[in-house]
Short mmCIF file of C-alpha atoms in Angstrom, two decimals:
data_model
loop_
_atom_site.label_atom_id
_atom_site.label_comp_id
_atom_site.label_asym_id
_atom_site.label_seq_id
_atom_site.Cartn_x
_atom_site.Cartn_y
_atom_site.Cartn_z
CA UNK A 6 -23.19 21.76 26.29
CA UNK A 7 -26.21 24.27 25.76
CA UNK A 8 -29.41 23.61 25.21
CA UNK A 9 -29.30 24.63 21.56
CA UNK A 10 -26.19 22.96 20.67
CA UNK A 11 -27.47 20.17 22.05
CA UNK A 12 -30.86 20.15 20.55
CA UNK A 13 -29.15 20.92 16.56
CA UNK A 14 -26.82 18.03 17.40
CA UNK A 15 -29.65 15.67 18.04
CA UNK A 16 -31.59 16.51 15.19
CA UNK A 17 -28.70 16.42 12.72
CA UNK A 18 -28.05 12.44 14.59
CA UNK A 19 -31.54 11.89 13.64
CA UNK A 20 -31.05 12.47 10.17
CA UNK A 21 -27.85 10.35 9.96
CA UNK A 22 -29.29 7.56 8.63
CA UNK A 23 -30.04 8.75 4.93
CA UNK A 24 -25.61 9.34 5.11
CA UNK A 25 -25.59 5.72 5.84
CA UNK A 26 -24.63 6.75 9.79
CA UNK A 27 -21.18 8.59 8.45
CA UNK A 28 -18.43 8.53 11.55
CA UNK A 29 -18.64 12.03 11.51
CA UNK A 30 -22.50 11.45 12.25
CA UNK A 31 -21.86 9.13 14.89
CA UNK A 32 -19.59 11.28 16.35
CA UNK A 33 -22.18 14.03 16.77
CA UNK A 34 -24.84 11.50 17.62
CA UNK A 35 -22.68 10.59 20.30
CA UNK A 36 -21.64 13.60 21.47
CA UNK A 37 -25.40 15.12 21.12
CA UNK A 38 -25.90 12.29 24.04
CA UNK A 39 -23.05 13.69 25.75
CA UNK A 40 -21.55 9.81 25.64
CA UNK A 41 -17.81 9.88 25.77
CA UNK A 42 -17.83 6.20 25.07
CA UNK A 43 -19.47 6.01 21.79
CA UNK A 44 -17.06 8.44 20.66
CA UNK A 45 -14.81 7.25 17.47
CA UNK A 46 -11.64 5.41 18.79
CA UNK A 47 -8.82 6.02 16.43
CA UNK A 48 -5.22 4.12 15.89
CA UNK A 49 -2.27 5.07 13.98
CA UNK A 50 0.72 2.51 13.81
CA UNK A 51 4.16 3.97 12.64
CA UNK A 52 6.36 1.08 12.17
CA UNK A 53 10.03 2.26 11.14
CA UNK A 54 12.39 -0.28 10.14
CA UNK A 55 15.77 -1.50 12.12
CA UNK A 56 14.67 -0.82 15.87
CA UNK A 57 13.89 1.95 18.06
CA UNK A 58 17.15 2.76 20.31
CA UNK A 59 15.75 2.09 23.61
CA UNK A 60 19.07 3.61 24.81
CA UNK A 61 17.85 7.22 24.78
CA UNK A 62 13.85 6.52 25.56
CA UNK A 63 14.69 7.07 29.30
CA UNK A 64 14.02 10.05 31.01
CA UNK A 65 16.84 12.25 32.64
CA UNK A 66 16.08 11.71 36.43
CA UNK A 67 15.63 7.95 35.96
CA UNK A 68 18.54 4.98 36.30
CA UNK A 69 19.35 4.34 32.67
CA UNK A 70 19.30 -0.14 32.36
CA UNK A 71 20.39 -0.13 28.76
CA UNK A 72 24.11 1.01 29.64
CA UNK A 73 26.73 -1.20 30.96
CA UNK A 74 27.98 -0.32 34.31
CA UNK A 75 31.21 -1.71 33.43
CA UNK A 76 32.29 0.35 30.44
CA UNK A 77 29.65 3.00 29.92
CA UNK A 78 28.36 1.45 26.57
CA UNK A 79 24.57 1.12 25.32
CA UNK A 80 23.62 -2.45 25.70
CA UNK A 81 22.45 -2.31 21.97
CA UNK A 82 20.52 -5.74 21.19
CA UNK A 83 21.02 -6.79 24.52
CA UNK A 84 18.14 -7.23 27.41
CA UNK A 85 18.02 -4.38 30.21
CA UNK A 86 19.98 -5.19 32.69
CA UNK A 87 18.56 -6.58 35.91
CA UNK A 88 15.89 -5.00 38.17
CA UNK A 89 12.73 -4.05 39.16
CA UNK A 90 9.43 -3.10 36.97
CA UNK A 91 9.21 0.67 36.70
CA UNK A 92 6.60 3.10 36.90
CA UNK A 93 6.82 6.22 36.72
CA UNK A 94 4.89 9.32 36.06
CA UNK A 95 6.40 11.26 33.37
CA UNK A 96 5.02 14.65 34.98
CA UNK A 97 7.46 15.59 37.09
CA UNK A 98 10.49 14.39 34.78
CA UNK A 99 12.47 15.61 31.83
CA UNK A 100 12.00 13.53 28.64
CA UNK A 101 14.99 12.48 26.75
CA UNK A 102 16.54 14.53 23.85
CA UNK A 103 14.62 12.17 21.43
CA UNK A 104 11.12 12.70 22.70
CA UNK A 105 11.57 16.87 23.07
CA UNK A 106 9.05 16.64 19.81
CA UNK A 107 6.12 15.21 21.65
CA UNK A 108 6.89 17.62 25.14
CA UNK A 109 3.93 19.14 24.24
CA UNK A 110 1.56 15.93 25.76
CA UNK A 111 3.53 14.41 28.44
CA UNK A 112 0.09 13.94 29.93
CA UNK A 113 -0.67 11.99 26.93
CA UNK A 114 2.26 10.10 26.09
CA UNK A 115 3.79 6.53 27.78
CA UNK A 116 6.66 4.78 27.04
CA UNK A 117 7.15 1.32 27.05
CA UNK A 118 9.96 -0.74 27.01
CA UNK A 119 11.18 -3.96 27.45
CA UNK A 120 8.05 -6.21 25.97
CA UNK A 121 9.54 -9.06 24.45
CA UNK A 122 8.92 -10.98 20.95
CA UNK A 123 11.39 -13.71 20.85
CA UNK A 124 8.86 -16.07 19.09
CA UNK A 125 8.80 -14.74 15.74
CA UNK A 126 12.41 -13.38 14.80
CA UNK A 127 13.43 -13.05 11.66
CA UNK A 128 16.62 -12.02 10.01
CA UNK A 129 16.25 -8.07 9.09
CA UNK A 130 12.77 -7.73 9.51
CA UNK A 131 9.73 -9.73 11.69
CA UNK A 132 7.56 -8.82 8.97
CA UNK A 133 3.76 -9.73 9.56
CA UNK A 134 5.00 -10.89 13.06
CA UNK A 135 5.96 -7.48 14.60
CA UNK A 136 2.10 -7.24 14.20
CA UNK A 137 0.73 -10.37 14.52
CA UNK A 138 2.81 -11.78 16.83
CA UNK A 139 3.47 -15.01 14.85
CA UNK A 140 6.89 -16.86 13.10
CA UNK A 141 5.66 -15.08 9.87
CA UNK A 142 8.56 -12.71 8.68
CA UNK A 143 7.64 -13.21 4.42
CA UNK A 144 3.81 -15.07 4.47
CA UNK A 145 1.60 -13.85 6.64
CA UNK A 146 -0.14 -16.69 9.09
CA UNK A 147 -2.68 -15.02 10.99
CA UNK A 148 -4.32 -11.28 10.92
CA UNK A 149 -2.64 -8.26 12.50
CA UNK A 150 -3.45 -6.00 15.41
CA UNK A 151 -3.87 -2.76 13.10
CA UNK A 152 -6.63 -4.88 10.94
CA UNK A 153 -8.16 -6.48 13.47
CA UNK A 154 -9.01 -2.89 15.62
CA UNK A 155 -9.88 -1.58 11.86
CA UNK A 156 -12.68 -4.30 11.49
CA UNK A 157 -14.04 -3.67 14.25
CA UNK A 158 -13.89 0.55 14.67
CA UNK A 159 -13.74 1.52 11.39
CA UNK A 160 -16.87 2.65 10.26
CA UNK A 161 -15.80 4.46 7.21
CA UNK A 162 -14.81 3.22 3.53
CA UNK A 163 -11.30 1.88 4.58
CA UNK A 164 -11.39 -0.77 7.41
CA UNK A 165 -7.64 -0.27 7.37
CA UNK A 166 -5.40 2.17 5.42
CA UNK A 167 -1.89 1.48 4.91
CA UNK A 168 0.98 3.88 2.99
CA UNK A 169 4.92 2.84 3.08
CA UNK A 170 7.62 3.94 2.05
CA UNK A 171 8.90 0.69 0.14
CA UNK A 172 11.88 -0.43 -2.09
CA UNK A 173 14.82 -2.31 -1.76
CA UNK A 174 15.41 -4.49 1.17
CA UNK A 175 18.88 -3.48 1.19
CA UNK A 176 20.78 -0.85 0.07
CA UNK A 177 21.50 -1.62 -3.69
CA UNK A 178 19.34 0.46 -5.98
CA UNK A 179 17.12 1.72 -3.96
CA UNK A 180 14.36 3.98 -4.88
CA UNK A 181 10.72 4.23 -3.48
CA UNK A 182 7.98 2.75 -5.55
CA UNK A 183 5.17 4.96 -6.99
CA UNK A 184 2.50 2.40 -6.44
CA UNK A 185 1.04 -0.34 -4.36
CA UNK A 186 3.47 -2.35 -2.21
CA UNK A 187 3.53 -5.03 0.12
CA UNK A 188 5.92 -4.28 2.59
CA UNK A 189 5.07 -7.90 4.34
CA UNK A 190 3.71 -5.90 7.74
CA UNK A 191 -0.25 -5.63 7.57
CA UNK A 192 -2.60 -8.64 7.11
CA UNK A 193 -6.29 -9.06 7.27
CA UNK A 194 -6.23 -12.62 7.33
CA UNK A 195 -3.94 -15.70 6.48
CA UNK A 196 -3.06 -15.55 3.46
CA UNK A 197 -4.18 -12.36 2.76
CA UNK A 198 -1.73 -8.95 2.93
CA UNK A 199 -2.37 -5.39 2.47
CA UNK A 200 -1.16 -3.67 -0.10
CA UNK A 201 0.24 -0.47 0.86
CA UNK A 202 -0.02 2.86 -1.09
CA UNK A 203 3.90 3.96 -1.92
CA UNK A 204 2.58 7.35 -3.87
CA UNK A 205 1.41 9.64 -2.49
CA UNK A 206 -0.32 11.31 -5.19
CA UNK A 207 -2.27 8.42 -5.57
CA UNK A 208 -2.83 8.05 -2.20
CA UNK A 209 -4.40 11.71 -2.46
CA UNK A 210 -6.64 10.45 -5.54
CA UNK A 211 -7.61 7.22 -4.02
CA UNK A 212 -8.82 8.73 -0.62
CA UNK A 213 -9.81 12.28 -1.98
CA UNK A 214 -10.36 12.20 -5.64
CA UNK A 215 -13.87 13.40 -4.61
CA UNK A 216 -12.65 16.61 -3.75
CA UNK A 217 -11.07 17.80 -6.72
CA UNK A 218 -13.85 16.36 -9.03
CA UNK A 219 -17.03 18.14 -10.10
CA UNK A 220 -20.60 16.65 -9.17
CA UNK A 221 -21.08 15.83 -12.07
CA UNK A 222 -17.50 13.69 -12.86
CA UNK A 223 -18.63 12.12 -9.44
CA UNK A 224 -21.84 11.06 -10.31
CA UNK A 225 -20.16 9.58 -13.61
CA UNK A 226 -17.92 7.81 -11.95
CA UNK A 227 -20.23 6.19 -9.77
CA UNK A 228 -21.82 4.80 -12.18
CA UNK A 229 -19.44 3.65 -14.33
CA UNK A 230 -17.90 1.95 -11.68
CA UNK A 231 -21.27 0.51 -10.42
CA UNK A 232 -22.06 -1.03 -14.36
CA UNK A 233 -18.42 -2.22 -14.13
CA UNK A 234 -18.95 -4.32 -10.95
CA UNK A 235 -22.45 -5.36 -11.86
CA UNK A 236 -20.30 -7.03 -15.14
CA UNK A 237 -17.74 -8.47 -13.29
CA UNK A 238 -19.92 -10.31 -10.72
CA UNK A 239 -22.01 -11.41 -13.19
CA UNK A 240 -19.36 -12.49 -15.20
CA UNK A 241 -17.41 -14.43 -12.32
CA UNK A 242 -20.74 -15.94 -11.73
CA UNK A 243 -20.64 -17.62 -14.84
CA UNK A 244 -17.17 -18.65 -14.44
CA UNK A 245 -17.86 -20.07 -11.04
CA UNK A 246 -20.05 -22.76 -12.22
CA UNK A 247 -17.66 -23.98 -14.48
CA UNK A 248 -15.11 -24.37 -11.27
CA UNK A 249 -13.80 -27.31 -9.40
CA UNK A 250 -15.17 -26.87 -5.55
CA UNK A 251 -11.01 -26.33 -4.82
CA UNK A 252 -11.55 -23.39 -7.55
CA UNK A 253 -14.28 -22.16 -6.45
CA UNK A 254 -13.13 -21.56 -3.07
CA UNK A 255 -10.45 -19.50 -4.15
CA UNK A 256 -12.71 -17.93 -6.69
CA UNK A 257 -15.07 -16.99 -3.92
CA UNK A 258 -11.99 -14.39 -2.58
CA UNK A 259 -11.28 -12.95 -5.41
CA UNK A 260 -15.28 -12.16 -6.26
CA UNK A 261 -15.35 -10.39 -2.53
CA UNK A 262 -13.47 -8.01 -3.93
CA UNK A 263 -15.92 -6.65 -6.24
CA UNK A 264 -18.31 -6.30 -2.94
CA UNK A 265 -15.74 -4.55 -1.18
CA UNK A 266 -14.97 -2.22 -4.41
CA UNK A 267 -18.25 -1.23 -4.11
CA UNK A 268 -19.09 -0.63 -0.57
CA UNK A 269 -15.62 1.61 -0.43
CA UNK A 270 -17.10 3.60 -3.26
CA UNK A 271 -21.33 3.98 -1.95
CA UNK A 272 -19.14 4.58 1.17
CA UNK A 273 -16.73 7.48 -0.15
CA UNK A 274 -20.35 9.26 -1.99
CA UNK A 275 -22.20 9.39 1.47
CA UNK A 276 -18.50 11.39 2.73
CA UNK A 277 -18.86 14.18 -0.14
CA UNK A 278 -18.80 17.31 2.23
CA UNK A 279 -16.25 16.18 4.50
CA UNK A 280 -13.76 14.84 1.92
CA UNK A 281 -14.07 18.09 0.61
CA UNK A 282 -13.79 20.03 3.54
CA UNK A 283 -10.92 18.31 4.65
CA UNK A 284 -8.53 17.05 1.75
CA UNK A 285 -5.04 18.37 1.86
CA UNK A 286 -3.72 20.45 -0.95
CA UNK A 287 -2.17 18.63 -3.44
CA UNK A 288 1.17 19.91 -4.49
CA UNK A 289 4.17 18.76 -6.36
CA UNK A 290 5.75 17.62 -3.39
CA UNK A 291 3.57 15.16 -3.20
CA UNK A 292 5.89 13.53 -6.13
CA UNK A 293 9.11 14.28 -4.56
CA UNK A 294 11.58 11.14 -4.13
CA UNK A 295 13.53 12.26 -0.89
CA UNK A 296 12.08 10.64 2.53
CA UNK A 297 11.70 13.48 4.36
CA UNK A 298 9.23 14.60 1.71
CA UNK A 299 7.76 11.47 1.44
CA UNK A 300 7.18 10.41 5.11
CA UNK A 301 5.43 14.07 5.66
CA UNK A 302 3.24 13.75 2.85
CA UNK A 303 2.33 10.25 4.11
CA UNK A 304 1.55 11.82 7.63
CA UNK A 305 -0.53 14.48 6.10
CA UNK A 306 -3.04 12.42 3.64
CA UNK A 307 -3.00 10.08 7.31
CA UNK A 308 -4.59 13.26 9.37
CA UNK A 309 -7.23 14.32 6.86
CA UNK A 310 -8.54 10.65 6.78
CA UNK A 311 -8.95 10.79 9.88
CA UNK A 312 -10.24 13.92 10.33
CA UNK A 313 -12.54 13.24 7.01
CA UNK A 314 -13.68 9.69 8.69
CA UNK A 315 -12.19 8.09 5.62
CA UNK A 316 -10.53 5.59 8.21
CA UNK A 317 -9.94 5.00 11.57
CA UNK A 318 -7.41 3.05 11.55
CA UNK A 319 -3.91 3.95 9.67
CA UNK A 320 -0.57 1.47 9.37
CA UNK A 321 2.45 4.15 8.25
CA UNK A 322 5.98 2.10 7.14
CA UNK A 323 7.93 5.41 6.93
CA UNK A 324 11.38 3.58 5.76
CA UNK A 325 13.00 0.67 5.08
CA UNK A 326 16.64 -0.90 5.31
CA UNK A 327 17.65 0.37 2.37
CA UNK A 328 16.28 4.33 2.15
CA UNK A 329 19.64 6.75 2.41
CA UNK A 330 18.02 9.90 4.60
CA UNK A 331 20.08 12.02 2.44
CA UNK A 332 17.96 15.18 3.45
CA UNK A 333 19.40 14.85 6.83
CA UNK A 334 23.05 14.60 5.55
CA UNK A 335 23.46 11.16 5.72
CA UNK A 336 25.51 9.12 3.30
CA UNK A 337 24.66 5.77 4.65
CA UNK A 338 21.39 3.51 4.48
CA UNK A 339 19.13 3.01 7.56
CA UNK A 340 20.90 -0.68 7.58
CA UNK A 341 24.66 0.08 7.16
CA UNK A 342 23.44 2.98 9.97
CA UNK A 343 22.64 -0.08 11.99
CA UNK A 344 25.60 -1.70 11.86
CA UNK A 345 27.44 1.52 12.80
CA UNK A 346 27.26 2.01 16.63
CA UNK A 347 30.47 4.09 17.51
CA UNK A 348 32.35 4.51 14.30
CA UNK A 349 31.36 7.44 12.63
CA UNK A 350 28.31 6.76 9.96
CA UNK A 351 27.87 10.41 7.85
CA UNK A 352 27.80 14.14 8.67
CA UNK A 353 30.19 13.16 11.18
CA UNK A 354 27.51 11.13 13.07
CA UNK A 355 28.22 8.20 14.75
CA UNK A 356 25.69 5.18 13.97
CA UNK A 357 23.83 6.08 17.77
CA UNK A 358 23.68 10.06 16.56
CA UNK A 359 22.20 9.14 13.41
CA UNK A 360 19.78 6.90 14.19
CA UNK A 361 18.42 9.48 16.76
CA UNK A 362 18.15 12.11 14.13
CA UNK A 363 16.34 9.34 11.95
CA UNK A 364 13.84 8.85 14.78
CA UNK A 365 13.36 12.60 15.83
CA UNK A 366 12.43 13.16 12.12
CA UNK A 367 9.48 10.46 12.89
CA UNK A 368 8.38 11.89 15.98
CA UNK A 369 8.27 15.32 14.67
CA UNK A 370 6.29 14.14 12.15
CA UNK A 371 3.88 12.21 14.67
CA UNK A 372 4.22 15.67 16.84
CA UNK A 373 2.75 17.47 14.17
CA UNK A 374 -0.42 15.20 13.32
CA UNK A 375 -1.06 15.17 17.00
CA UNK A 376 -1.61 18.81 16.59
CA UNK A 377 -4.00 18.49 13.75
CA UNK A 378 -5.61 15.64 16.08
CA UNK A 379 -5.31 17.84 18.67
CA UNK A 380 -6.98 20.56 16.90
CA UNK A 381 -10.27 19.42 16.34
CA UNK A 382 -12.87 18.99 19.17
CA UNK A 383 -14.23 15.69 19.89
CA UNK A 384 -16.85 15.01 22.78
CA UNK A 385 -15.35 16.45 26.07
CA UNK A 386 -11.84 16.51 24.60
CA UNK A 387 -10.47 16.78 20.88
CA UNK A 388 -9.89 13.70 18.03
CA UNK A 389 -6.47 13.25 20.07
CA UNK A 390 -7.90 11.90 23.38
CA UNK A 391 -10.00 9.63 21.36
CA UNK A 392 -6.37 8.53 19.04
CA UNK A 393 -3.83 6.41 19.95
CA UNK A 394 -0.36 6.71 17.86
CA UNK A 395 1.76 3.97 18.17
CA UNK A 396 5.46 4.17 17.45
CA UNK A 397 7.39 1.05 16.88
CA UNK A 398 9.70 -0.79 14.80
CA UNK A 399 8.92 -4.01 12.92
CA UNK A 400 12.01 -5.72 14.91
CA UNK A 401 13.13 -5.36 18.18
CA UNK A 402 16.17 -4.35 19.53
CA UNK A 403 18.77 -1.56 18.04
CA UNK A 404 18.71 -3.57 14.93
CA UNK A 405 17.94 -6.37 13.10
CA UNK A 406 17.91 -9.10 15.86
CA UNK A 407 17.34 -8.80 19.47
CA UNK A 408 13.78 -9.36 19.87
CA UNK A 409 13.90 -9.70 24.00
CA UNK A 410 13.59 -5.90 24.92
CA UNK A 411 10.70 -3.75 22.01
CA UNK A 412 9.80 -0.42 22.91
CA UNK A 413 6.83 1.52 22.36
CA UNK A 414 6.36 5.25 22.45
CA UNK A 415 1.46 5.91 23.03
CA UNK A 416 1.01 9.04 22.19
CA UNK A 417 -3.35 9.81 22.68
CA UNK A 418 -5.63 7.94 25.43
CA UNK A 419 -8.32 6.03 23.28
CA UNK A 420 -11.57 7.92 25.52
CA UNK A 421 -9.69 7.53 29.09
CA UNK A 422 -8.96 3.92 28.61
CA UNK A 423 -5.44 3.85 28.62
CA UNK A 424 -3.60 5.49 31.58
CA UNK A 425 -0.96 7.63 29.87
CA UNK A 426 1.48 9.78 31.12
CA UNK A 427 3.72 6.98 32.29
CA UNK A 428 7.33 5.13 32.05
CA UNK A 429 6.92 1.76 32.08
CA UNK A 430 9.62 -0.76 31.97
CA UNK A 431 8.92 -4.36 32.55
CA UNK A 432 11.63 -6.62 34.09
CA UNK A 433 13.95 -8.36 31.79
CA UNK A 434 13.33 -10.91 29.04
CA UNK A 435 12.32 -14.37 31.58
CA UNK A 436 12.52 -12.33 34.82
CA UNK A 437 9.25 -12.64 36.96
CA UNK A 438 6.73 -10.09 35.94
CA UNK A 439 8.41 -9.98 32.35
CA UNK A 440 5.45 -9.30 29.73
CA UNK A 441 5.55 -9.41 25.61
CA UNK A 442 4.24 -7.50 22.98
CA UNK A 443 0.93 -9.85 22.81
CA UNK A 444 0.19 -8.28 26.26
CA UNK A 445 0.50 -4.73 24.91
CA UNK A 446 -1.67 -5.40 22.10
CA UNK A 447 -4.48 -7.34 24.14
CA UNK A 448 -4.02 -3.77 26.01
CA UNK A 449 -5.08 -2.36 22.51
CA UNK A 450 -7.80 -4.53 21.85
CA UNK A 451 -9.83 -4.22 25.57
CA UNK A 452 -9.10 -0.39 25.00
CA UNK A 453 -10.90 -0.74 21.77
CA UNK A 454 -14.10 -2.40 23.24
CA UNK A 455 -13.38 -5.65 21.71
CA UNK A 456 -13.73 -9.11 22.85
CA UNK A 457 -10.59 -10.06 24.66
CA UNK A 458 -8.76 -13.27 24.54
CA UNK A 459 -6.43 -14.39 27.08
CA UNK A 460 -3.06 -14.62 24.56
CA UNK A 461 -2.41 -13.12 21.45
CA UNK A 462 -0.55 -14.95 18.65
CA UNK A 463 2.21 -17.97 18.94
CA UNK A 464 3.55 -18.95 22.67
CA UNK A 465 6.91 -18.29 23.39
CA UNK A 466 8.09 -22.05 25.07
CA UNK A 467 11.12 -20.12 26.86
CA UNK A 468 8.42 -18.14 28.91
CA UNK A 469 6.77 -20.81 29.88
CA UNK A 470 7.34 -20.64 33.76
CA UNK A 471 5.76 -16.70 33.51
CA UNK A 472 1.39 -16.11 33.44
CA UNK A 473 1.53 -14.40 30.22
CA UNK A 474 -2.45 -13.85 29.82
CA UNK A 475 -4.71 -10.75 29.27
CA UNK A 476 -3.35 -7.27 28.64
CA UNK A 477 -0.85 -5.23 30.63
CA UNK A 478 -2.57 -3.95 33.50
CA UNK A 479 -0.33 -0.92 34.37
CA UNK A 480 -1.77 0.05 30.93
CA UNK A 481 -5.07 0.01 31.36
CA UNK A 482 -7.06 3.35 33.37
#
């Protein structure tokens, strides 16, 4: 970096604290101090619904342990077979058909497979557990990975920000819902779910209705919205006193809220310029019903929060059991796909083809917001090497059921903490040297900079003869 640069950087990180510290002034503070550490560490969580086929994650030159050696078939729901942890560097193979969307960073990208969640099954869907890593399918029991890293690296007006494409369960009537929804995934606490934005208009106005109003409509706003709060918390104090201490407790939640309303929006004010600067262009596809149109919008309001520092943390829920992908040709829902392994499922597909064009749609979708990522220069590197993208399903196995083998496609590196570029495949479900998805996410959390426990989430009593402490090491750089 050059003297100048360097000097302009450390005055504007000097002046950072009348923007309240901003994380795009703590990203030049830290960068000013050439510190790759204090950089910005970034997640995004993609969490499609009825399993990731593990079948075609492998790469070409490696031994293939989700196919029967007897007939040829994909072990579907089954384990891998039996055999040795694997560890490969992904440089000097070919990637699968399926991954040909994310070629572009093999240096970047690791695939995991075989982490098991056997504690916290449920019957379509592990709900709050596929993040939690609790028995907590419909009420969520304990926070989730994606809000715990938000709390503590989010610096910006949204701890956590989640959008989903929700409806239906199942296949009857479906039809994606132009508000908030709870698709039973994200939690910041017991008791306590996100609601996910469905819209994504409104997900454009809540994140970036700055940008399209004039100073003055801004400054109205603000105040209107500060009187408003000022009323309600003096009017729930008022209530309060007239509250059992049972009620009151309660009571004391739903008054946070008013806090939090107002530290999103003193938050949002101090982001002016770079909500401006980067907010997408709203269009009228941002109403559009079909999911392909959906899920992109959804992946583009995800980069310019991050890229705005609206967030650094993002939980995307691009379908459910019930969405019909008919903008790929496909007839059937995402479950009756499921059930559909050989026999042919629409556009003369079998279930395995189109469940591999459902997935390729995902990843070219996270291809393309690593290029945005990608795009803008962070530190030493760009926003990407400080990201980590996390693909994953909210059950294990081809479909609903089959929690002993859950695969994982990193795409990023989190500031050199992760050691990417890798296959890794952990021995089978209650082999020796078996590992879960509580390892993987304790991988997340040291990443992060956070304070480590040994386990994450409920025990799994069947795994009791394995060490299952402390993050996966083969992870960590």
């Amino acid at each position: 970096m050059n003297s100048h640069r360097r000097r302009f950087l450390k005055q504007a990180s000097l002046g950072s604290a009348s923007l309240g510290l901003s994380p795009l002034m703590l990203a030049l503070r830290a960068q000013a101090a050439e510190d790759q550490i204090q950089l910005p560490k970034r997640f995004v969580f993609v969490v499609k619904s009825s399993g990731i086929d593990k079948f075609n994650l492998v790469p070409e030159q490696l031994e293939n342990h989700y196919v029967d050696t007897k007939d040829g078939k994909k072990l579907g729901n089954r384990a891998r077979r039996l055999g040795p942890k694997v560890n490969a560097s992904l440089a000097d193979l070919t990637l699968p058909e399926k991954l040909q969307p994310l070629a572009d960073w093999t240096d970047r990208l690791t695939i995991i497979q075989s982490l098991s969640g056997e504690g916290f099954r449920g019957d379509h869907t592990c709900g709050f557990g596929a993040l939690s890593c609790h028995d907590s399918e419909r009420i969520a029991v304990a926070p989730t990975i994606d809000c715990l890293l938000g709390q503590h690296l989010s610096k910006g007006p949204y701890a956590m920000y989640g959008m989903a494409m929700n409806g239906r369960l199942l296949e009857t009537g479906w039809k994606p819902e132009q508000s908030y929804c709870y698709p039973n995934l994200s939690a910041h606490a017991a008791g306590k779910p996100v609601a996910y934005q469905a819209s994504p208009r409104k997900a454009f106005l809540e994140l970036f209705g700055a940008a399209v109003a004039t100073p003055k409509q801004l400054e109205t706003k603000l105040a209107l919205n500060g009187n408003l709060l000022d009323f309600l918390t003096e009017d729930a104090k008022r209530i309060k006193t007239q509250l059992s201490s049972r009620e009151k407790e309660r009571f004391e939640r739903y008054t946070d809220s008013f806090n939090s309303l107002r530290d999103i929006e003193a938050k949002k004010a101090r982001l002016i310029d770079q909500i401006q600067e980067h907010a997408p262009t709203m269009t009228d596809r941002y109403d559009a019903l079909a999911p392909s149109a959906r899920i992109e919008s959804h992946f583009e309001i995800a980069s310019a929060a991050l890229i705005a520092g609206l967030t650094n943390v993002i939980t995307l829920r691009p379908d459910t059991l019930g969405v019909k992908y008919s903008d790929l040709g496909l007839s059937n829902s995402v479950h009756a796909i499921g059930h559909l392994d050989t026999n042919t499922a629409s556009n003369g597909w079998t279930g395995h083809q189109a469940r591999q064009q459902i997935e390729q749609l995902h990843l070219t979708q996270i291809g393309q917001l690593a290029s945005k990522l990608d795009a803008v220069p962070e530190g030493n590197g760009t926003m990407l090497d400080n990201t980590l993208i996390v693909y994953m399903s909210c059950a294990g196995g081809d479909h609903h059921g089959g929690q002993a083998d859950w695969p994982f496609i990193l795409l990023g590196g989190l500031g050199n903490k992760l050691n990417m570029g890798r296959y890794l495949e952990y021995p089978k479900y209650q082999e020796t040297g078996h590992r879960t998805i509580a390892n993987l996410y304790l991988a997340f959390m040291h990443a992060a900079g956070m304070a480590t426990p040994e386990t994450f989430g409920q025990f799994d009593p069947s795994l009791k003869h394995l060490d299952l402490t402390g993050p996966l090491e083969e992870l960590l750089a």
